[in-house]
XYZ file of C-alpha atoms in Angstrom:
463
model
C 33.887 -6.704 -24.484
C 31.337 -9.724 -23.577
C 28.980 -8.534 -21.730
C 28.934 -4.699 -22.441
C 26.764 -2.780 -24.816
C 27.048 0.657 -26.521
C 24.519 3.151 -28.252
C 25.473 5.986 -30.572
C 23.501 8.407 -30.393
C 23.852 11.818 -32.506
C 24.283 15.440 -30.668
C 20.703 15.981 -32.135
C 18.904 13.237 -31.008
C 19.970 14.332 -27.030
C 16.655 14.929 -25.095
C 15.846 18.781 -23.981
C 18.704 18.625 -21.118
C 21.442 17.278 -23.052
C 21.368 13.882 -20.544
C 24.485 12.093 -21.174
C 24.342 9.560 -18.454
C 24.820 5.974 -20.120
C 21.664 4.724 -18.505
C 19.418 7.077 -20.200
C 20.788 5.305 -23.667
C 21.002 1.426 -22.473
C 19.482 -0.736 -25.380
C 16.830 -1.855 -23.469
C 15.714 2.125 -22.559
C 15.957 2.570 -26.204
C 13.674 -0.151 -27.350
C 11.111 0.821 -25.153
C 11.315 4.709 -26.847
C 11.552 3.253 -30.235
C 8.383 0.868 -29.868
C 6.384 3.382 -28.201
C 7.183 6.056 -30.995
C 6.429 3.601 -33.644
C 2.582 3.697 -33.049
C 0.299 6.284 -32.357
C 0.647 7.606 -29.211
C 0.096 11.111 -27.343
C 2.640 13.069 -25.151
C 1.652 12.249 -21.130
C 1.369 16.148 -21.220
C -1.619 16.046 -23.730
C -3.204 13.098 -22.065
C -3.522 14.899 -18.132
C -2.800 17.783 -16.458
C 0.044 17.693 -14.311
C 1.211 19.376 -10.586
C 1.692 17.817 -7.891
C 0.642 17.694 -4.135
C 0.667 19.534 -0.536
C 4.397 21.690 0.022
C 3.450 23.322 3.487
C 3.913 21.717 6.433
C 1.483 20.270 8.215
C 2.542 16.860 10.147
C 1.401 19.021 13.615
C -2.475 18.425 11.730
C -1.936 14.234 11.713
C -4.881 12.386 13.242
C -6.014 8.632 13.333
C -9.367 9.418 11.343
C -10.264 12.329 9.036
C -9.599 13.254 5.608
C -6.977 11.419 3.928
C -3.302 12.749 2.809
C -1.518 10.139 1.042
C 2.174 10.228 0.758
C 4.308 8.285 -1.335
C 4.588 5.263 0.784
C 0.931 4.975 0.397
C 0.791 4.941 -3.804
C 1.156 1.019 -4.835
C -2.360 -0.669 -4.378
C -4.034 -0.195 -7.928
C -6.619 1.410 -5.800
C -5.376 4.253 -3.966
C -8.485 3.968 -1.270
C -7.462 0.350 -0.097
C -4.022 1.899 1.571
C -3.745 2.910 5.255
C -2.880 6.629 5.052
C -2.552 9.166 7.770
C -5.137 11.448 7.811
C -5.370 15.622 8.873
C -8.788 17.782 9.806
C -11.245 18.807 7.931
C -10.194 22.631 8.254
C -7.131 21.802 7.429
C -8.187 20.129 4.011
C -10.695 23.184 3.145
C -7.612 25.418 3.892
C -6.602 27.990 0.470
C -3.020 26.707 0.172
C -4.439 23.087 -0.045
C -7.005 23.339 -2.484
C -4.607 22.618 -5.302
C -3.728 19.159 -4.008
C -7.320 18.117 -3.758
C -8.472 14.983 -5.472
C -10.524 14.068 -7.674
C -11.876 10.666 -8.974
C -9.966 9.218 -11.633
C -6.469 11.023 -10.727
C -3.620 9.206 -11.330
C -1.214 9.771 -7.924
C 2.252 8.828 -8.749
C 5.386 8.644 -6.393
C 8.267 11.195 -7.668
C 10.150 10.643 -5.071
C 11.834 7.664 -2.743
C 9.880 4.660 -4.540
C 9.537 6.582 -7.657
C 6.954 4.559 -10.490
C 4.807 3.396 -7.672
C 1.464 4.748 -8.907
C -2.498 4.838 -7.603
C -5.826 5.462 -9.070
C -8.268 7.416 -7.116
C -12.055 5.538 -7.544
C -13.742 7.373 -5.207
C -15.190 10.726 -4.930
C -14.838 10.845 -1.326
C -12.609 13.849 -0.163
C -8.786 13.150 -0.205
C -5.309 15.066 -0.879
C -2.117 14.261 -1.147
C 2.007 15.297 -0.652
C 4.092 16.966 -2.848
C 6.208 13.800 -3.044
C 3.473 12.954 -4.920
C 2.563 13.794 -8.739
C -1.401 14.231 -9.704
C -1.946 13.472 -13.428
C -5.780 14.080 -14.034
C -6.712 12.771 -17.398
C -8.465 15.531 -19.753
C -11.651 15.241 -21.260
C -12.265 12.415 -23.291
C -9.319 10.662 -22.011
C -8.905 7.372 -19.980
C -8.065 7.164 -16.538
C -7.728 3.152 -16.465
C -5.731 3.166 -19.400
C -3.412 5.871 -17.943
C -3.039 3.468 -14.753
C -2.769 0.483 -16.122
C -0.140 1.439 -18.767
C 1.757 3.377 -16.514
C 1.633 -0.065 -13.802
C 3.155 -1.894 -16.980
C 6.343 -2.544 -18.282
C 6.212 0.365 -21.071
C 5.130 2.851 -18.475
C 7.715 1.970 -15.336
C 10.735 1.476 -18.114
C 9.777 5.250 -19.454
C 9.375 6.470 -15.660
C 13.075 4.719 -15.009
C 14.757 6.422 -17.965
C 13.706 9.610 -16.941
C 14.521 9.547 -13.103
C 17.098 12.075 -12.073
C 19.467 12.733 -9.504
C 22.162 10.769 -7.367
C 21.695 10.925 -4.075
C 18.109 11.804 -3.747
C 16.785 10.789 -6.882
C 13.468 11.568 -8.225
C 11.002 12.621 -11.313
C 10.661 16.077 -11.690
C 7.673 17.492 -13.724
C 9.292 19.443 -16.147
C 9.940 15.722 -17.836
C 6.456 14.785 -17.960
C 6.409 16.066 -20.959
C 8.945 13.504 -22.323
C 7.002 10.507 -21.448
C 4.432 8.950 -23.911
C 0.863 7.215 -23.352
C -0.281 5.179 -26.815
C -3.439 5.675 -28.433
C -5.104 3.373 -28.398
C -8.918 2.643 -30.297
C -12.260 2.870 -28.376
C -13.303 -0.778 -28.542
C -9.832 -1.880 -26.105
C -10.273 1.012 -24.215
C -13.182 0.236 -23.505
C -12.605 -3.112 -22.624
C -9.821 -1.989 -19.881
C -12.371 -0.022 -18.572
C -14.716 -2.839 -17.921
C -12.186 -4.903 -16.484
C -10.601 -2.331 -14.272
C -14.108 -1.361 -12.990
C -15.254 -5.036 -12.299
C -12.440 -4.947 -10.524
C -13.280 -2.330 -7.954
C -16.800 -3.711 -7.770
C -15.100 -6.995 -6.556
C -12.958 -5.267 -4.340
C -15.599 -3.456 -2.793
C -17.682 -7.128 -2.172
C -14.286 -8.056 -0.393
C -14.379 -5.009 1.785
C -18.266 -6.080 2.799
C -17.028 -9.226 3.785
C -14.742 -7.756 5.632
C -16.391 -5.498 7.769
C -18.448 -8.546 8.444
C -15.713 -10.506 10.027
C -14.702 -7.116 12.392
C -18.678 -6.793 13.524
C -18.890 -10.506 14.141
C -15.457 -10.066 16.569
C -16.913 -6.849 17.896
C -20.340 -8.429 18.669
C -18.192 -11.367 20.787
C -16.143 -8.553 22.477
C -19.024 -6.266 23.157
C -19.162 -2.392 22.932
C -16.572 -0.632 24.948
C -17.945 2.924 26.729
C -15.377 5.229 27.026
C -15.518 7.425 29.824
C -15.809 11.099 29.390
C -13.884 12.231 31.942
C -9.541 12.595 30.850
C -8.505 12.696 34.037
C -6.636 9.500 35.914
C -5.011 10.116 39.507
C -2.412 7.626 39.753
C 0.162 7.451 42.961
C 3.734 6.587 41.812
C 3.789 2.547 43.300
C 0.683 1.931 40.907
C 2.187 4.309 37.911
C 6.085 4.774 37.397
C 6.983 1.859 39.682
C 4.796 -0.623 38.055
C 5.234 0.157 34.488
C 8.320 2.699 34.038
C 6.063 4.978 32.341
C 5.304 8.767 33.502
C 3.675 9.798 30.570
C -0.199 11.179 30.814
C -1.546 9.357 27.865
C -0.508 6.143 29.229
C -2.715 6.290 32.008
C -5.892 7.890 30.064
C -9.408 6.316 31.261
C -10.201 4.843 28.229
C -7.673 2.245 28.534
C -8.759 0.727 31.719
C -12.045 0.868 30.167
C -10.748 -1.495 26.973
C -9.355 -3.552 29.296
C -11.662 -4.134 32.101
C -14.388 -5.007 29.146
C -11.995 -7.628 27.505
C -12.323 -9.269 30.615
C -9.234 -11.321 29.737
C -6.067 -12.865 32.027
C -5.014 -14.024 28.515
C -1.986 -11.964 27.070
C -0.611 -11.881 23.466
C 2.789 -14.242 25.337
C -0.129 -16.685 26.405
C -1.842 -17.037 23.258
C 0.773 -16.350 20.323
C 4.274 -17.344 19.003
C 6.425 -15.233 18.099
C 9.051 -15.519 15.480
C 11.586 -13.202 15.534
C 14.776 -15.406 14.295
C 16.873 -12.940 11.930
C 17.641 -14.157 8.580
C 20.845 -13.250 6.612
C 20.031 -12.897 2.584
C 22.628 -14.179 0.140
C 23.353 -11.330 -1.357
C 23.281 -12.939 -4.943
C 20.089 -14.009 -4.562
C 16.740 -12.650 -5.546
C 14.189 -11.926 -2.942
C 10.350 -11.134 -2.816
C 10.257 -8.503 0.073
C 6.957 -7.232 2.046
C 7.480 -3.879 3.360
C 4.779 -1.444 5.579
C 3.720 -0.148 1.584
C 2.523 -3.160 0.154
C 0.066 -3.723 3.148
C -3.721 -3.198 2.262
C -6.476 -1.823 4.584
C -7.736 -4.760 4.812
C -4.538 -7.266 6.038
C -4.048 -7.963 2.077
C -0.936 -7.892 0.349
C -0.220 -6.363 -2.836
C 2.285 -7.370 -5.148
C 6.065 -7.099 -3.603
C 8.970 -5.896 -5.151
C 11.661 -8.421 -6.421
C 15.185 -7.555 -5.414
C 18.826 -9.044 -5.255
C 20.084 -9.786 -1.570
C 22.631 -7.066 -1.935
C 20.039 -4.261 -2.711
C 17.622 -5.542 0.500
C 17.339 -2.990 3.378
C 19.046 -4.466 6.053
C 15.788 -4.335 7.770
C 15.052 -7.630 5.611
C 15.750 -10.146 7.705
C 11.976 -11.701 8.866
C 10.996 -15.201 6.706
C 7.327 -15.073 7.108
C 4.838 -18.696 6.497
C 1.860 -19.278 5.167
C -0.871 -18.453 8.334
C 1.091 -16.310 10.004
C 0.147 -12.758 10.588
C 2.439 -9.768 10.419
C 1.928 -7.006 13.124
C 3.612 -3.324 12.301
C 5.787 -1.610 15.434
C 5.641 1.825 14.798
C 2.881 4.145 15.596
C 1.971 5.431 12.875
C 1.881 2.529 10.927
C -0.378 0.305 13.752
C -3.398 -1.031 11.324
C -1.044 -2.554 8.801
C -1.528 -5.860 9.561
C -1.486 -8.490 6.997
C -2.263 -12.390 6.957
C 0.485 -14.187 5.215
C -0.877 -16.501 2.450
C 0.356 -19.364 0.738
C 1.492 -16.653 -2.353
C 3.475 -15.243 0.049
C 5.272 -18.781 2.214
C 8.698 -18.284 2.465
C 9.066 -14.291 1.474
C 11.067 -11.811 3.727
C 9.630 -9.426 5.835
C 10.744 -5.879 7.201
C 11.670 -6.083 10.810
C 9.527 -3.542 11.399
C 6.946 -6.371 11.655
C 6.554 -8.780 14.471
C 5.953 -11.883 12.954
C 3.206 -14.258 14.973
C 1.007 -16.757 15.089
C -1.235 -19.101 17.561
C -1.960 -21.960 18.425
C -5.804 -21.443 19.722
C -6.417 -18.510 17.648
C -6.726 -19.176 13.562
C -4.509 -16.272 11.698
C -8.149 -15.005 10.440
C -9.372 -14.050 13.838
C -6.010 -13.198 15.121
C -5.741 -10.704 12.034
C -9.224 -9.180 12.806
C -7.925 -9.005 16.574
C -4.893 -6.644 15.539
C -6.526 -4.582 13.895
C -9.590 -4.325 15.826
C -10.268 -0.774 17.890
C -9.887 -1.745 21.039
C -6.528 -4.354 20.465
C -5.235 -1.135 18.333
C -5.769 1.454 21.366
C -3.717 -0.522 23.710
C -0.725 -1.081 21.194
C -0.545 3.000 21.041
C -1.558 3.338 24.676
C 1.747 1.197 25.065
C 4.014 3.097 22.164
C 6.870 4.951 22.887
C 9.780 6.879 22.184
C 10.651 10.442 21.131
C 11.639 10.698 17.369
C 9.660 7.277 15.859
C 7.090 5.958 18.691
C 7.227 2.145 18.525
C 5.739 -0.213 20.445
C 8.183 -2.528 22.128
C 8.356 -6.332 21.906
C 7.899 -6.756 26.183
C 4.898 -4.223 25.673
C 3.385 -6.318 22.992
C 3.693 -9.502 24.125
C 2.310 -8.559 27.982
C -0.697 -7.025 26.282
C -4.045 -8.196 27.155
C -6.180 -10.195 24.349
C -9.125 -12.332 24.901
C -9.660 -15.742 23.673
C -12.567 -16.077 20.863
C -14.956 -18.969 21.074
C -14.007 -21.801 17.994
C -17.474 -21.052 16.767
C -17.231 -17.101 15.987
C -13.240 -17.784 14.810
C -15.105 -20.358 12.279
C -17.433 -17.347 11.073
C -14.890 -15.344 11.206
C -12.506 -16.932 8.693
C -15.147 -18.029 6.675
C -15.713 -14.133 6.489
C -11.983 -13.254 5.993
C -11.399 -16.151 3.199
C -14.153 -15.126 1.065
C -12.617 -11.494 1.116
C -9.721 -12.458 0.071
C -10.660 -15.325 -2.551
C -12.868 -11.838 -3.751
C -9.827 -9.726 -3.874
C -7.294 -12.478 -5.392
C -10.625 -11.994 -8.626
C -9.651 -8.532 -8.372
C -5.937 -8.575 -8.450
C -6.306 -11.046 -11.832
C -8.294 -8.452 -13.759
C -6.306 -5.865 -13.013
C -3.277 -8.339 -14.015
C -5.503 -9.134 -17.396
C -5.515 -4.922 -18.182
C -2.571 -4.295 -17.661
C -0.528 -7.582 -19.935
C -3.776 -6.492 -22.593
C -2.226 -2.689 -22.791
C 1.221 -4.711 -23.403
C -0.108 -6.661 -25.434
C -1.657 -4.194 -27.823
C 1.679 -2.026 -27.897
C 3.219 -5.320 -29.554
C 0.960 -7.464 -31.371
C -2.026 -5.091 -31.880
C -5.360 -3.799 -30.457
C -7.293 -6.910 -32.313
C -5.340 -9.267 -30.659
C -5.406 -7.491 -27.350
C -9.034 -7.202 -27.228
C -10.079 -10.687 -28.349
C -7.594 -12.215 -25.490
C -8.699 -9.607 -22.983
C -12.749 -10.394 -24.123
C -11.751 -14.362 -23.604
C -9.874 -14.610 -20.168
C -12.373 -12.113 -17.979
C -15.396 -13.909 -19.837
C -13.442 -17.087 -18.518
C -13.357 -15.602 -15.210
C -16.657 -14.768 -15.118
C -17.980 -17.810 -15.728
């Protein structure tokens, strides 16, 4: 018997659907239940309202830039704004049928399907909606929307989310069992406090972004504007079209791509300039692995925290070792402007190969980060997608592609730019980090504890 457990559990204790599944009464599920009912606490129900997002169809209304509609690969970052979702038209956002799955600052978006528990707080009151894959829990009056986040982020709130997870092949949370899960209640003064430290935390965030933006204007400035020609139109004879590239499509030959290219003025290509690592890497399958996927890219080339997993639950797409400086570079179409720098938090993790993996030996990863996922460099890596069911950009495609050389000066200015947005956002990842242990922390040892630590390590941090 070493090594097994059992529960006993009476006929009347059985939640509303009679689960029976041995999971749903492991120890460790029951601790959780019987620590969280121990102190005063409300029903998730009677904290938020709850529904969820978008059911009708629209992937035909997709565009580049517009009004977002996050889906549940894009729920992870604490904020929900600093993800790269796809985005649909305005008339399509003011349509009837999607008015319920508008949202709203301070709504909780959490994923209730695929990567169920990974959760989001909308900040902003800028217009957004979301998928039904999605579940929107908007706090009611008088009640915390950092709290909600950051308890539901912690171990309390993903253990609770875990127990109640249904289903075997396509598992998710259903809604009906919202009302099963619990949120404590907690006093004003720690409250509060989370508050503070989750909104400092934006603020900083927001700094980063400046600094940011920064960095792509002081590129764009060296690069010049590009003019797009009006006309749509390109006459092409089939030596200089199909016989030259293999490709017959009419987006591929499009004006504005000779445009982007004729003002890059560049003989350099991405071969000439950048290595590329692409070695395959075979995880021991007893081993435990931190694992960047497309999700855990922010909109800025940072990375959020990665899941830990054993080798033998890895995709088998998990096969890229990434280092410290090197910059990963997304494949498929619609996922284009997640590119991240790989810092020394990350040296040595594993990587989707999804990714191509580079890095250069003229170019610092800084500027070769703002490159990718500059305008004109992200133009030409659609121009040169392909493919009928997922639109990828090859690895011949990528590495012929044009990119000019940046003087050592402006790639000085711009890492300086690029490091201080992400020393700003490693500040913001710690208070949000402080929150969510002080939520913990008041579930166990109590809200006086919680709030003198929480008071002491962000005054620390201030100072």
């Amino acid at each position: 018997m070493d090594g097994l457990e059992c529960s006993e559990i009476n006929r009347s204790e059985l939640e509303r659907t009679l689960r029976i599944d041995s999971e749903f009464y492991s120890k460790s599920a029951i601790k959780v239940s019987d620590m969280l009912q121990s102190r005063s606490h409300d029903l998730l129900t009677t904290f938020v309202n709850v529904s969820d997002g978008n059911h009708m169809g629209i992937s035909d209304c997709f565009i580049d830039e517009g009004v977002p509609y996050y889906r549940g690969q894009d729920a992870g970052a604490f904020f929900i704004e600093n993800s790269n979702p796809i985005c649909i038209n305005e008339k399509t956002f003011e349509l009837p049928v999607m008015k319920r799955s508008h949202l709203k600052k301070g709504d909780v978006i959490l994923s209730i399907v695929g990567t169920i528990g990974s959760l989001s707080l909308v900040y902003s009151d800028k217009s957004a909606t979301c998928s039904c894959k999605l579940a929107i829990l908007r706090p009611k009056e008088g009640k915390s929307a950092e709290l909600l986040a950051t308890f539901l982020r912690g171990k309390y709130g993903q253990a609770q989310i875990t127990r109640f997870t249904r289903g075997a092949v396509q598992k998710g949370l259903i809604l009906e069992d919202m009302d099963q899960l619990v949120v404590p209640t907690l006093g004003d003064g720690i409250v509060e406090a989370i508050k503070n430290a989750v909104q400092s935390a934006y603020q900083i965030q927001e700094k980063a972004n400046i600094h940011y933006r920064e960095a792509q204007r002081t590129l764009m400035n060296s690069v010049g504007s590009i003019l797009v020609p009006a006309e749509s139109v390109s006459v092409r004879n089939i030596s200089t079209s199909f016989y030259t590239t293999g490709r017959l499509d009419a987006e591929y030959y499009q004006p504005k791509y000779e445009a982007i290219v004729k003002k890059l003025n560049t003989r350099e290509t991405v071969l000439s300039l950048c290595n590329l690592h692409d070695k395959n890497y075979n995880p021991d399958a007893k081993q435990t692995y931190q694992y960047i996927e497309l999700a855990d890219v922010g909109q800025s080339g940072d990375i959020s925290d990665v899941d830990i997993q054993y080798g033998s639950d890895l995709p088998t797409r998990a096969r890229r070792i990434v280092k410290s400086g090197q910059v990963i570079v997304p494949s498929v179409e619609g996922s284009l402007q997640s590119c991240a720098l790989i810092t020394d938090e990350y040296d040595g993790v594993l990587c989707s190969t999804g990714f191509y993996v580079l890095d250069s030996d003229c170019i610092n990863s800084e500027t070769l980060l703002v490159l990718f996922k500059s305008e004109p460099i992200q133009a030409l890596m659609k121009q040169r997608c392909s493919g009928t069911i997922l639109t990828a950009i090859s690895k011949d495609e990528l590495l012929s592609m044009p990119l000019p050389m940046i003087d050592d000066d402006i790639q000085e200015e711009i890492a300086a730019k690029v490091q201080e947005a992400f020393t700003l956002r490693k500040q913001s990842k710690q208070l949000l980090e402080y929150a969510k242990q002080a939520v913990e922390m008041a579930i166990e040892q109590g809200e006086d504890v919680a709030l003198e630590w929480l008071n002491t390590v962000t005054h620390e941090q201030e100072a």
